[in-house]
Amino acid sequence: MINRVSRTLVCTSKYRTLKCHISTCGLWLLLSLSLLPVPAVVAQQVPSDPTSTHIFPAGGRRGTTIEVRVGGECLPPLTKFHWVGSGLKSPEILGEKLVSRGEPAPRRRPGEVHIYYPKEWQHAVDIASDAPLGMHLWRVACARGGTGGRPFIVGDLPEFIESESNSTPELAQQVVLPVTVNGQIEGERDLDYFQFEARADEVVHMEVASRRLGSPLEPFVEVYDDAGQRVTTQLYRAGSDPVIAMHVPKSGRYRIMIGHLGFQGGPHYVYRVTLSTVPFVPFVFPSGGQPGSTLTYEAFRLGRTGFESFKIDLTLPEQADTDQWIRSTSSLNPVHIVPSGAVDVLEAENNNSVASAQSVEPSAIVHGRFLEAADEDWFQFKATKNSTWSLDCRRFPEGGDCLPIMTITDAAGAPLATANMAEDPGRACQLQWRAPADGSYCVRLRDIQQGARGGLDFIYRLSVRPAQPTFELDVAADSFNIVQGSKAEIEVKARRSIECAGEIELNVEGLPLGVSCAPAKLPAGASTMKLQLTAEDGAQSCAVPITIVGRVVGDTNKLLVTARAAHLGRDSDGLSIGEATTQQIQLTVRHKPVIRLFCNEAYQYAYRGSVYPYLMEIERLNGFTGRVHIEMADRQIKDLDGIEIQPLTIEPGQTQFQLPLYLPETMHINVQAHSNVYAQGYVLFEDAWGQKLSQLFVSEMRCMIRPLPTVAKLSSLKEEWVGAAGETVECWLQLDRTSLFDGPMTIELIDPPAARGITALPVVIGTGVSSVAMPIKLSSDFKFATPQPLKFRATGQMPGYVSIVSEATAQLVPHNTPQRAVRVDGEAQGN
């Protein structure tokens, strides 16, 4: 803070506590630099709303309790965690914030891309022994807002959790098949290696789940034998995720390598990969059947040279038109089958033209496939004038290779209406159609890749039915927020059949006390409307599940339709491990904001290798007078380039403070793009309901710094110092200065920590002195066979207002180790 009487500046950082008296000259310099002409700047606010990013591991085994790391951005302490559905239990509140385990990214010149730094929180999951296999959704919420659902996968195989470092073949971690491996590509240079034993002539399947979990990881997988030679494998894609099949050439040890196709990495780049010799069955044919029936299906698995066919008996669920995930051969790979009450028809070749169109009855479900690249299929049905029809062609399985184009033609083959799955944003191939006259009509099906591709997996499921007065409801997200004493909107979209043109009444069920929804009716023929929610000023801050239901006004059948929303566990095509949508939507009542955080958005100048105090302000709102905890913002508009903010606490009632910005000496200089830093602050308080709540806010403005050259540079006179157990090694350090700084500096050994048997007392290098010896003591039981890195830090204070920080590195090597050339007084010499 700034003491207005004595002009004393106090900043606390992880380097030291700064306390200095600002001289008149120092004040003039500070003011004159900050008032220099600067280009016009437009604030680029980053959002403060909380967001979940991942959970690690991203799944677990039935009947176990596991420790997990819950990832997110802008999550304050006291953030609540909850599951959608049953079978899993966790504490209501997230645990402690965890230290990152990832390897730091290499320093690059910052670009013009927003960059986020998600954090991880400790938590636990208790998985019941009878928990449903497959995907479960979780969400988090605080008084600042709630998040959408993300998946956690429950399996029944042994689980293995990656631990660093396993980034080279020599450090590959041993796993035993069958197993599900959980990993993170935590850094830009990260690769993960695992090794396993396999027997000759087995087929080992490696199914990756990452994009279908909502992870940004674009995985690539390679397999090597024990000699380091790549092994030939087959690749199949489940949505955006790879599935690898390896026909084992000989018994022995094999390694799998997993990496990211892009340059990024981070804790949220999570994946699961299941390794097993159980057949991987991506699809069966036909794609459905009658509810409750037991049928023999032709199943396909990844085999030694491609898809291999075998027979399997499956009993379908009793309920028609309900998506079902049938676990046929194991829990590894569920097969998606849709039972239907319609008449099932198998496509019969040769039906490749209008002249040979296959006849189907109304309400038919046709199961077909494009076996050849040039294949197309024709089907014929009869319709009366003005009769209405719903036609739907879906690829099977979801995410498969088939991309159908459906065309309705007259009896002569002249096109009347067309739907193209590849051009539809929702990947739907549907038509609502009215027959212009009595007669026969045809449906022509072909793939957008016709002439180039076809095969056993180009499966489709065509529905030809008389239109019914049905509709579906969709909302854009599965989580919404509303602030106390305000209004919010939820946009609802209706997809109607041609026979459903009437007014649709909408209702929201499960609203918390103090929140209401205005009566809503979707006008006849309309497809979109916005529900208007209102929260009373005293509504309790909470997060609750709600559902949105609709019915056609005057419908004697009283059909109720529940709106669906896409959750966050999907790939770019909207595919997930299980259902890609949910009927349960989270509504979070946000407490009114209690603070605002901001600063002066004008360029200031600071030296690289310094801790610079940047003046910030807090506006306290709605009666809040408590502490504010300040830290580096999780979201930035530019790469931080090594800039750090040590967390600090602002005392009750205080409205101004100095933010200690550490600018490392390794920063890129004179690069305006990286000198914009956002801070964030969180608060803990008790509301009128007696609840302990938390809110987090990102500064509304940036700390804008233009870096100046360093004024002092610490270095080691040798790259390597020699020592042994029980010895004291004198490491000579040199300090190069500019005319701007000639003060004393305190030098400390900051790495390795003393617990490793290497200790050193701080030394001071005085004014005008350029070198000093730091005695490093090795404990009598200290043992090392490889060089140990040493890291030194010098800190000092300039006349005025900043602290200077410089670091140097060297290596401690054992006796009898060949030495590299080292620098002594600027010359290269042998040791």
Short mmCIF file of C-alpha atoms in Angstrom, two decimals, residues 28 85 101 181 292 588 731 777 825:
data_model
loop_
_atom_site.label_atom_id
_atom_site.label_comp_id
_atom_site.label_asym_id
_atom_site.label_seq_id
_atom_site.Cartn_x
_atom_site.Cartn_y
_atom_site.Cartn_z
CA TRP A 28 9.14 11.87 -10.77
CA GLY A 85 -27.43 -39.45 -11.68
CA ARG A 101 2.84 -31.43 -12.00
CA VAL A 181 -4.65 -46.17 -18.60
CA GLY A 292 -37.72 -57.24 -26.52
CA THR A 588 -27.26 -21.37 -10.68
CA CYS A 731 30.99 -21.77 -5.98
CA LYS A 777 28.06 -27.97 2.01
CA ASP A 825 37.05 -14.55 -15.90
#
